[in-house]
Short mmCIF file of C-alpha atoms in Angstrom, two decimals:
data_model
loop_
_atom_site.label_atom_id
_atom_site.label_comp_id
_atom_site.label_asym_id
_atom_site.label_seq_id
_atom_site.Cartn_x
_atom_site.Cartn_y
_atom_site.Cartn_z
CA MET A 1 -32.89 16.79 28.33
CA THR A 2 -30.93 13.88 29.77
CA SER A 3 -31.56 12.52 33.24
CA ILE A 4 -28.76 12.06 35.74
CA ILE A 5 -31.02 9.89 37.92
CA GLU A 6 -33.96 7.83 36.71
CA THR A 7 -36.18 5.39 38.53
CA GLU A 8 -38.98 3.25 37.17
CA ARG A 9 -41.56 1.79 39.54
CA LEU A 10 -38.82 1.49 42.11
CA THR A 11 -40.02 -0.45 45.15
CA ARG A 12 -38.16 -1.41 48.29
CA ARG A 13 -39.65 -3.55 51.04
CA TYR A 14 -38.37 -4.24 54.53
CA GLY A 15 -40.16 -7.47 55.45
CA ARG A 16 -43.76 -6.65 54.73
CA THR A 17 -43.34 -2.88 54.97
CA GLU A 18 -43.05 -1.04 51.68
CA ALA A 19 -40.69 1.85 52.37
CA VAL A 20 -40.69 2.97 48.72
CA ARG A 21 -43.63 2.16 46.46
CA GLU A 22 -43.45 2.19 42.67
CA LEU A 23 -41.48 5.39 42.55
CA THR A 24 -40.94 6.75 39.04
CA LEU A 25 -38.71 9.77 38.86
CA ALA A 26 -36.38 11.59 36.47
CA VAL A 27 -33.83 14.12 37.70
CA PRO A 28 -32.68 16.33 34.82
CA GLU A 29 -28.96 16.80 34.44
CA GLY A 30 -27.89 20.27 35.59
CA SER A 31 -30.67 20.68 38.11
CA ILE A 32 -30.70 21.12 41.86
CA PHE A 33 -33.44 18.69 42.80
CA ALA A 34 -35.00 18.92 46.27
CA PHE A 35 -36.46 15.61 47.40
CA VAL A 36 -38.74 16.52 50.27
CA GLY A 37 -41.15 14.68 52.49
CA PRO A 38 -41.94 14.16 56.17
CA ASN A 39 -39.69 12.00 58.33
CA GLY A 40 -40.13 8.35 57.48
CA ALA A 41 -41.47 9.08 53.99
CA GLY A 42 -38.88 6.89 52.25
CA LYS A 43 -36.27 9.48 51.27
CA THR A 44 -33.26 7.71 52.77
CA THR A 45 -34.34 4.31 51.44
CA THR A 46 -34.67 5.80 47.95
CA ILE A 47 -31.23 7.35 48.17
CA LYS A 48 -29.62 4.16 49.50
CA THR A 49 -31.15 2.25 46.60
CA LEU A 50 -29.79 4.83 44.15
CA MET A 51 -26.33 4.48 45.70
CA ASN A 52 -26.45 0.66 45.45
CA ILE A 53 -26.35 0.26 49.22
CA LEU A 54 -29.78 -1.40 49.04
CA GLU A 55 -31.15 -3.49 46.19
CA PRO A 56 -34.58 -2.67 44.77
CA SER A 57 -37.26 -5.23 45.70
CA SER A 58 -38.75 -4.53 42.28
CA GLY A 59 -38.51 -1.87 39.61
CA ARG A 60 -35.23 -0.26 38.70
CA ALA A 61 -33.07 2.81 39.15
CA SER A 62 -30.24 4.23 37.11
CA VAL A 63 -27.60 6.77 38.03
CA LEU A 64 -25.37 8.42 35.40
CA GLY A 65 -27.09 6.15 32.91
CA VAL A 66 -26.02 2.92 34.68
CA ASP A 67 -28.33 0.49 36.50
CA SER A 68 -27.96 1.13 40.23
CA ARG A 69 -27.15 -2.54 40.89
CA LYS A 70 -24.17 -2.25 38.56
CA LEU A 71 -22.74 0.97 39.97
CA GLY A 72 -19.03 0.53 40.38
CA PRO A 73 -15.92 2.59 41.01
CA ASP A 74 -16.13 4.24 37.58
CA GLN A 75 -19.49 5.81 38.44
CA LEU A 76 -18.93 6.32 42.14
CA ARG A 77 -15.84 8.40 41.42
CA GLN A 78 -18.19 10.89 39.74
CA VAL A 79 -20.75 10.90 42.53
CA GLY A 80 -20.41 12.79 45.80
CA TYR A 81 -22.60 11.24 48.48
CA VAL A 82 -23.09 12.41 52.05
CA SER A 83 -25.41 10.20 54.06
CA GLU A 84 -27.63 11.23 56.92
CA ASN A 85 -25.26 10.08 59.64
CA GLN A 86 -22.05 10.15 57.72
CA GLU A 87 -19.28 8.34 59.57
CA LEU A 88 -15.76 9.61 59.29
CA PRO A 89 -12.62 7.93 60.60
CA ALA A 90 -12.48 9.54 64.04
CA TRP A 91 -8.78 8.97 64.56
CA MET A 92 -7.77 10.99 61.52
CA THR A 93 -7.31 14.72 61.14
CA LEU A 94 -8.94 16.43 58.17
CA ALA A 95 -5.53 16.74 56.50
CA GLN A 96 -4.98 13.00 56.93
CA LEU A 97 -8.44 12.25 55.57
CA THR A 98 -7.93 14.30 52.42
CA ALA A 99 -4.46 12.79 51.91
CA TYR A 100 -6.04 9.33 52.20
CA LEU A 101 -8.90 10.09 49.79
CA ALA A 102 -6.97 12.03 47.12
CA PRO A 103 -5.33 9.03 45.40
CA LEU A 104 -8.68 7.21 45.21
CA TYR A 105 -10.14 9.87 42.92
CA PRO A 106 -8.46 10.73 39.59
CA THR A 107 -10.25 14.10 39.58
CA TRP A 108 -9.27 15.09 43.14
CA ASP A 109 -8.46 18.81 43.17
CA ALA A 110 -6.18 19.61 46.11
CA ALA A 111 -6.33 23.37 45.59
CA PHE A 112 -10.13 23.22 45.55
CA ALA A 113 -10.10 21.09 48.72
CA GLU A 114 -7.97 23.71 50.44
CA GLN A 115 -10.22 26.51 49.23
CA LEU A 116 -13.27 24.66 50.58
CA ARG A 117 -11.52 24.02 53.89
CA ARG A 118 -10.96 27.73 54.38
CA GLN A 119 -14.47 28.61 53.22
CA LEU A 120 -16.03 26.05 55.50
CA ASP A 121 -13.78 27.21 58.32
CA LEU A 122 -12.42 23.77 59.24
CA PRO A 123 -9.14 23.15 61.11
CA PRO A 124 -6.76 20.82 59.21
CA ASP A 125 -4.94 19.40 62.21
CA ARG A 126 -7.60 18.45 64.74
CA LYS A 127 -8.86 14.89 65.05
CA LEU A 128 -12.27 14.36 63.46
CA ARG A 129 -13.51 12.86 66.73
CA ASP A 130 -13.20 16.32 68.28
CA PHE A 131 -15.33 17.89 65.54
CA SER A 132 -18.84 19.08 66.38
CA ARG A 133 -21.80 17.66 64.46
CA GLY A 134 -21.81 20.65 62.13
CA MET A 135 -18.06 20.44 61.50
CA ARG A 136 -18.40 16.74 60.68
CA MET A 137 -21.13 17.53 58.16
CA LYS A 138 -18.88 20.16 56.58
CA ALA A 139 -15.91 17.78 56.53
CA ALA A 140 -18.03 15.09 54.84
CA LEU A 141 -19.21 17.67 52.30
CA LEU A 142 -15.64 18.79 51.62
CA ALA A 143 -14.58 15.17 51.10
CA SER A 144 -17.32 14.63 48.52
CA LEU A 145 -16.87 17.96 46.72
CA ALA A 146 -13.09 17.96 46.34
CA TYR A 147 -13.13 15.57 43.37
CA ARG A 148 -15.69 17.74 41.60
CA PRO A 149 -18.41 15.12 41.20
CA ARG A 150 -20.89 15.29 38.33
CA LEU A 151 -23.63 14.39 40.77
CA LEU A 152 -23.86 15.37 44.41
CA VAL A 153 -26.30 13.40 46.57
CA LEU A 154 -27.00 14.79 50.04
CA ASP A 155 -29.28 13.04 52.50
CA GLU A 156 -30.72 15.54 55.01
CA PRO A 157 -27.62 17.74 54.97
CA PHE A 158 -29.16 20.46 57.15
CA ALA A 159 -30.74 18.40 59.91
CA GLY A 160 -29.66 19.65 63.32
CA LEU A 161 -27.28 22.30 62.01
CA ASP A 162 -27.27 25.89 63.14
CA ALA A 163 -27.98 28.75 60.73
CA LEU A 164 -24.35 29.68 60.10
CA ILE A 165 -23.36 26.13 59.25
CA ARG A 166 -26.39 25.70 56.98
CA TYR A 167 -25.26 28.86 55.24
CA GLU A 168 -21.73 27.51 54.79
CA VAL A 169 -23.00 24.18 53.53
CA ILE A 170 -25.06 25.89 50.81
CA THR A 171 -22.08 28.02 49.84
CA GLY A 172 -20.04 24.83 49.53
CA ILE A 173 -22.65 23.19 47.32
CA LEU A 174 -22.75 26.26 45.06
CA GLU A 175 -19.00 26.01 44.51
CA LEU A 176 -19.76 23.18 42.09
CA SER A 177 -21.75 25.50 39.86
CA GLU A 178 -18.58 26.59 38.09
CA GLN A 179 -18.26 23.18 36.48
CA ALA A 180 -19.55 22.36 33.04
CA SER A 181 -21.65 19.47 34.34
CA TRP A 182 -23.09 19.22 37.80
CA SER A 183 -26.34 18.12 39.36
CA VAL A 184 -27.46 18.02 42.97
CA PHE A 185 -30.02 15.75 44.62
CA ILE A 186 -30.84 16.91 48.17
CA SER A 187 -33.30 15.24 50.49
CA SER A 188 -34.82 17.25 53.29
CA HIS A 189 -37.84 17.24 55.56
CA ASP A 190 -37.46 21.00 55.81
CA ILE A 191 -37.97 22.69 52.48
CA HIS A 192 -37.11 26.14 53.75
CA GLU A 193 -33.36 25.76 53.28
CA VAL A 194 -33.58 24.71 49.66
CA GLU A 195 -36.42 26.99 48.66
CA ARG A 196 -34.45 29.36 46.42
CA LEU A 197 -31.72 26.90 45.63
CA ALA A 198 -33.73 24.13 44.04
CA ASP A 199 -35.06 24.40 40.51
CA TRP A 200 -36.88 21.07 40.76
CA VAL A 201 -38.82 19.63 43.64
CA GLY A 202 -40.17 16.15 44.30
CA ILE A 203 -42.52 15.43 47.18
CA ILE A 204 -42.63 11.96 48.69
CA ASN A 205 -44.95 10.65 51.38
CA GLU A 206 -45.41 7.12 52.68
CA GLY A 207 -43.13 5.81 49.99
CA ARG A 208 -45.07 7.35 47.12
CA LEU A 209 -43.97 10.22 44.94
CA HIS A 210 -46.75 12.80 44.91
CA LEU A 211 -45.24 15.22 42.48
CA ALA A 212 -41.99 16.08 40.75
CA GLU A 213 -41.84 19.27 38.77
CA PRO A 214 -39.90 22.49 38.15
CA VAL A 215 -40.25 24.94 41.03
CA PRO A 216 -41.75 27.79 38.96
CA SER A 217 -44.53 25.55 37.66
CA LEU A 218 -45.34 24.31 41.17
CA LEU A 219 -45.38 27.87 42.54
CA GLY A 220 -47.76 28.85 39.75
CA ARG A 221 -50.25 26.09 40.55
CA PHE A 222 -50.92 27.06 44.16
CA ARG A 223 -52.60 30.17 45.52
CA GLN A 224 -53.80 31.03 49.00
CA ALA A 225 -57.38 32.18 48.54
CA GLU A 226 -59.49 34.31 50.85
CA VAL A 227 -63.08 34.84 49.83
CA SER A 228 -65.50 37.01 51.78
CA PHE A 229 -69.27 36.72 51.75
CA PRO A 230 -72.06 39.13 52.43
CA GLU A 231 -74.21 38.55 55.51
CA GLY A 232 -76.42 35.47 55.29
CA ALA A 233 -74.88 33.95 52.12
CA ALA A 234 -74.71 30.14 52.15
CA LEU A 235 -71.74 28.11 50.95
CA PRO A 236 -72.34 25.43 48.35
CA ALA A 237 -72.43 21.95 49.92
CA ARG A 238 -69.68 20.64 47.69
CA LEU A 239 -66.52 22.56 46.98
CA PRO A 240 -64.10 21.75 44.14
CA ALA A 241 -61.67 18.89 44.91
CA ASP A 242 -58.60 21.02 44.27
CA TRP A 243 -59.48 23.42 47.09
CA LEU A 244 -57.38 22.21 49.98
CA ASN A 245 -57.51 22.97 53.70
CA THR A 246 -60.79 24.86 53.48
CA GLU A 247 -61.63 26.80 56.64
CA THR A 248 -64.39 29.22 57.39
CA ALA A 249 -64.12 32.07 59.86
CA GLY A 250 -66.98 34.53 60.15
CA HIS A 251 -67.75 35.77 56.65
CA MET A 252 -64.53 34.46 55.23
CA LEU A 253 -63.68 31.25 53.44
CA ARG A 254 -60.00 30.47 53.31
CA PHE A 255 -58.45 27.69 51.25
CA VAL A 256 -55.51 26.72 49.08
CA ASP A 257 -56.35 26.63 45.40
CA ALA A 258 -54.26 23.80 43.99
CA GLY A 259 -55.51 24.27 40.45
CA ALA A 260 -54.41 27.85 39.86
CA SER A 261 -52.92 29.16 36.64
CA GLY A 262 -51.47 32.41 37.97
CA THR A 263 -53.72 34.44 35.66
CA ALA A 264 -56.97 36.39 36.04
CA ASP A 265 -58.85 33.16 35.24
CA ASP A 266 -58.21 31.99 38.79
CA GLU A 267 -60.48 34.60 40.30
CA ALA A 268 -63.14 34.02 37.63
CA ARG A 269 -63.12 30.28 38.36
CA ILE A 270 -63.55 30.88 42.07
CA ARG A 271 -66.38 33.36 41.49
CA ALA A 272 -68.10 30.83 39.24
CA ALA A 273 -67.94 28.20 42.00
CA LEU A 274 -69.02 30.68 44.71
CA PRO A 275 -71.59 32.97 43.12
CA GLY A 276 -72.21 34.88 46.37
CA ALA A 277 -68.62 35.97 46.90
CA SER A 278 -68.09 39.67 47.52
CA ASN A 279 -64.32 39.80 47.60
CA VAL A 280 -61.72 37.34 46.31
CA ALA A 281 -58.05 37.72 47.25
CA LEU A 282 -55.40 35.38 45.84
CA THR A 283 -51.82 35.44 47.05
CA PRO A 284 -48.82 33.42 45.84
CA MET A 285 -47.37 30.93 48.31
CA THR A 286 -43.86 29.95 49.27
CA LEU A 287 -42.63 26.46 48.49
CA GLU A 288 -42.61 25.86 52.23
CA ALA A 289 -46.28 26.85 52.58
CA ILE A 290 -47.20 24.57 49.67
CA PHE A 291 -45.31 21.70 51.26
CA VAL A 292 -47.04 22.25 54.62
CA THR A 293 -50.43 22.31 52.86
CA LEU A 294 -49.70 19.01 51.15
CA ALA A 295 -48.20 17.43 54.27
CA ARG A 296 -51.32 18.34 56.27
CA ARG A 297 -53.42 16.84 53.55
CA PHE A 298 -51.42 13.60 53.67
CA ARG A 299 -52.23 13.29 57.37
CA GLN A 300 -55.98 13.53 56.87
CA PRO A 301 -57.88 10.73 55.22
CA ALA A 302 -59.17 11.99 51.87
CA PRO A 303 -62.84 12.95 51.98
CA VAL A 304 -65.24 10.42 50.43
CA GLY A 305 -65.97 11.07 46.77
CA ASP A 306 -62.85 13.15 46.41
CA GLY A 307 -61.83 11.19 43.36
CA GLN A 308 -58.36 10.42 44.77
CA MET B 1 -21.16 42.33 48.89
CA LEU B 2 -23.67 42.95 46.15
CA PRO B 3 -24.08 46.54 44.93
CA PHE B 4 -27.86 46.38 45.33
CA SER B 5 -30.11 45.25 48.12
CA LEU B 6 -32.88 42.72 48.05
CA VAL B 7 -35.10 41.05 50.59
CA PHE B 8 -36.96 38.13 49.05
CA LYS B 9 -40.72 38.12 49.33
CA PRO B 10 -42.70 34.93 49.36
CA GLY B 11 -44.38 33.68 46.22
CA ALA B 12 -43.08 35.91 43.44
CA SER B 13 -40.49 34.30 41.20
CA VAL B 14 -36.89 34.71 42.33
CA HIS B 15 -35.87 35.70 38.80
CA GLU B 16 -38.37 38.59 38.69
CA GLN B 17 -37.46 39.80 42.15
CA VAL B 18 -33.74 40.00 41.40
CA VAL B 19 -34.28 41.71 38.02
CA PHE B 20 -36.56 44.24 39.71
CA ALA B 21 -34.03 44.93 42.50
CA VAL B 22 -31.30 45.64 39.94
CA LYS B 23 -33.52 47.95 37.89
CA LYS B 24 -34.49 49.81 41.02
CA ALA B 25 -30.85 50.26 42.03
CA CYS B 26 -30.08 51.64 38.54
CA VAL B 27 -32.96 54.08 38.59
CA ALA B 28 -32.20 55.19 42.12
CA GLY B 29 -28.57 55.85 41.20
CA GLN B 30 -27.11 53.16 43.47
CA LEU B 31 -25.72 51.52 40.35
CA LEU B 32 -24.14 53.93 37.87
CA PRO B 33 -23.27 53.40 34.21
CA GLY B 34 -19.91 51.66 33.96
CA ASP B 35 -20.14 50.13 37.45
CA PRO B 36 -19.06 46.49 37.48
CA PHE B 37 -21.89 43.99 37.89
CA PRO B 38 -21.40 40.79 39.92
CA SER B 39 -20.73 37.51 38.13
CA VAL B 40 -23.34 34.77 37.90
CA ARG B 41 -21.44 32.89 40.57
CA ALA B 42 -21.32 35.86 42.95
CA LEU B 43 -25.04 36.50 42.43
CA SER B 44 -25.84 32.88 43.11
CA GLN B 45 -23.65 32.65 46.19
CA GLU B 46 -24.57 35.99 47.76
CA LEU B 47 -28.29 35.62 47.19
CA ARG B 48 -28.17 31.84 47.70
CA ILE B 49 -30.18 31.27 44.56
CA ASN B 50 -29.93 28.59 41.94
CA PRO B 51 -27.05 29.37 39.52
CA ASN B 52 -29.38 28.74 36.57
CA THR B 53 -31.67 31.45 37.93
CA ALA B 54 -28.71 33.81 38.40
CA HIS B 55 -27.69 33.14 34.81
CA LYS B 56 -31.21 33.92 33.62
CA VAL B 57 -31.17 37.21 35.57
CA VAL B 58 -27.99 38.36 33.84
CA ALA B 59 -29.32 37.26 30.44
CA THR B 60 -32.56 39.22 30.99
CA LEU B 61 -30.69 42.35 32.04
CA VAL B 62 -28.34 42.12 29.06
CA ASN B 63 -31.31 41.62 26.76
CA GLU B 64 -33.07 44.66 28.13
CA GLY B 65 -29.94 46.75 27.65
CA LEU B 66 -29.25 47.39 31.32
CA LEU B 67 -26.02 45.41 31.36
CA GLU B 68 -23.11 45.36 28.96
CA VAL B 69 -20.92 42.34 28.51
CA ARG B 70 -17.30 43.12 27.77
CA PRO B 71 -15.51 39.90 26.88
CA GLY B 72 -12.55 39.26 29.14
CA ILE B 73 -13.48 42.05 31.54
CA GLY B 74 -16.90 41.13 32.79
CA THR B 75 -20.33 42.61 32.99
CA SER B 76 -21.09 46.21 33.82
CA ILE B 77 -24.00 48.59 33.98
CA ALA B 78 -24.70 49.86 30.47
CA ARG B 79 -23.42 53.32 29.64
CA ALA B 80 -26.32 53.78 27.28
CA PRO B 81 -29.34 55.88 28.07
CA ALA B 82 -30.19 56.73 31.63
CA ALA B 83 -33.67 55.68 32.62
CA THR B 84 -36.32 57.77 30.98
CA ARG B 85 -39.19 59.24 32.92
CA ALA B 86 -41.47 56.59 31.43
CA GLN B 87 -39.19 53.79 32.60
CA ARG B 88 -39.06 55.19 36.07
CA ARG B 89 -42.81 55.44 36.17
CA ALA B 90 -43.15 51.84 34.98
CA LEU B 91 -40.93 50.68 37.84
CA LEU B 92 -42.88 52.71 40.34
CA GLN B 93 -46.12 51.12 39.18
CA GLU B 94 -45.33 47.81 40.81
CA GLU B 95 -44.51 49.45 44.13
CA THR B 96 -47.62 51.61 43.91
CA GLU B 97 -49.79 48.59 43.31
CA ARG B 98 -48.37 46.91 46.39
CA LEU B 99 -49.07 50.01 48.48
CA VAL B 100 -52.62 50.34 47.20
CA VAL B 101 -53.38 46.65 47.80
CA GLU B 102 -51.99 46.83 51.34
CA ALA B 103 -53.90 50.04 52.08
CA ARG B 104 -57.18 48.53 50.86
CA LYS B 105 -56.61 45.43 52.94
CA LEU B 106 -56.37 47.71 55.96
CA SER B 107 -59.45 49.63 54.72
CA LEU B 108 -57.60 52.96 54.59
CA ASP B 109 -59.07 55.56 52.28
CA LEU B 110 -57.19 57.31 49.48
CA GLN B 111 -56.66 60.52 51.45
CA GLU B 112 -55.08 58.62 54.35
CA VAL B 113 -52.66 56.96 51.94
CA ILE B 114 -51.79 60.27 50.28
CA ASP B 115 -51.21 61.87 53.70
CA ALA B 116 -48.94 59.01 54.71
CA VAL B 117 -46.94 59.36 51.48
CA HIS B 118 -46.63 63.13 52.02
CA GLU B 119 -45.40 62.65 55.54
CA ARG B 120 -42.84 60.06 54.49
CA TRP B 121 -41.66 62.32 51.66
CA ARG B 122 -41.15 65.26 54.01
CA LYS B 123 -39.27 63.06 56.48
CA LEU B 124 -36.81 61.98 53.79
CA ASP B 125 -36.26 65.60 52.74
CA GLY B 126 -35.70 66.66 56.32
CA GLY B 127 -33.11 63.94 56.79
CA ARG B 128 -30.79 65.38 54.16
#
């Protein structure tokens, strides 16, 4: 499996602040990779370093097999990039913008651009300054899809957009799937929108990458557990380290089992750790619920002796 | 529009959920032998799922003999055998398990569940 994006101990400092710390990541070609983390986690800094807008302070990154510091027109013509606050020339109409961009990209596909324009419901002849926030996002997406990039990089594409526009944006992204080679790297602080779309997910917090793995494997590792106890049973003083967000309510212990296998072993393991348990219920979690669990965990200091 | 309906449930794999929805539509007669089946792209766009997942769904259904690929024409529901009684029962099992689990969570007893099923059954008959 080749990687369309690779970073090795990528670090970026602003003064003394480390926005990205030793980030090592591989995005497989052909994947839709969701890069999620709370606001301020280092997502935009990572992306700007990948796009050669920022230089790494240390470590390295490569995009389409080329060191990010050496990215030039040859690579950038194969990369569609929409930044968080994408600026568009306000005095142009969409038709003027596409006419201006088309000659810059050998692979520009005018028929595809027109198809996207209709799908995204954008007027060709109004000035971009009169576009709403959502329309601007769609126009920026159109401008980076129309040359059929091998890699699409979107920084927070859904932030502040209403449901219909989010829907249209995803439809636009999926238009690329007809191509032989295409990969998407989407950053978001809200995993919900990319839940079924992504096949890989990476979670970043405070500049550090906490995990990067295929979605099915992540979904398999987490289970919401509810264990009930008979009257008077005592809980062990120490619970396993991979039980997150433990809460007790009445005769019930609730936690997230982060070491699940998705098989019957999970229940057996829990019963072994809690010999008094009368009932054990394990339910699969959504990607969003897993992300919230981890984000809450990031906010709390790790308990002493946790081994982390 | 897709010729089968599906509301995603949290947790279970998207691939399994789509395959199950298609099988259910076949068994229930919503999809008939020879009916055209949506392309990978249509599946991905309509359900807003990863195209690789959509591709895997079609591959699974072809493998299990539910879909036929006719080069140049597209994919359609297989003309081959209609679902046997055993197949139907296998499909029902998953739904039954869900019902039983939910009922036990609510501490209903078996008779209450059976009564509820009876009532629902009669209602559907009356609606025809």
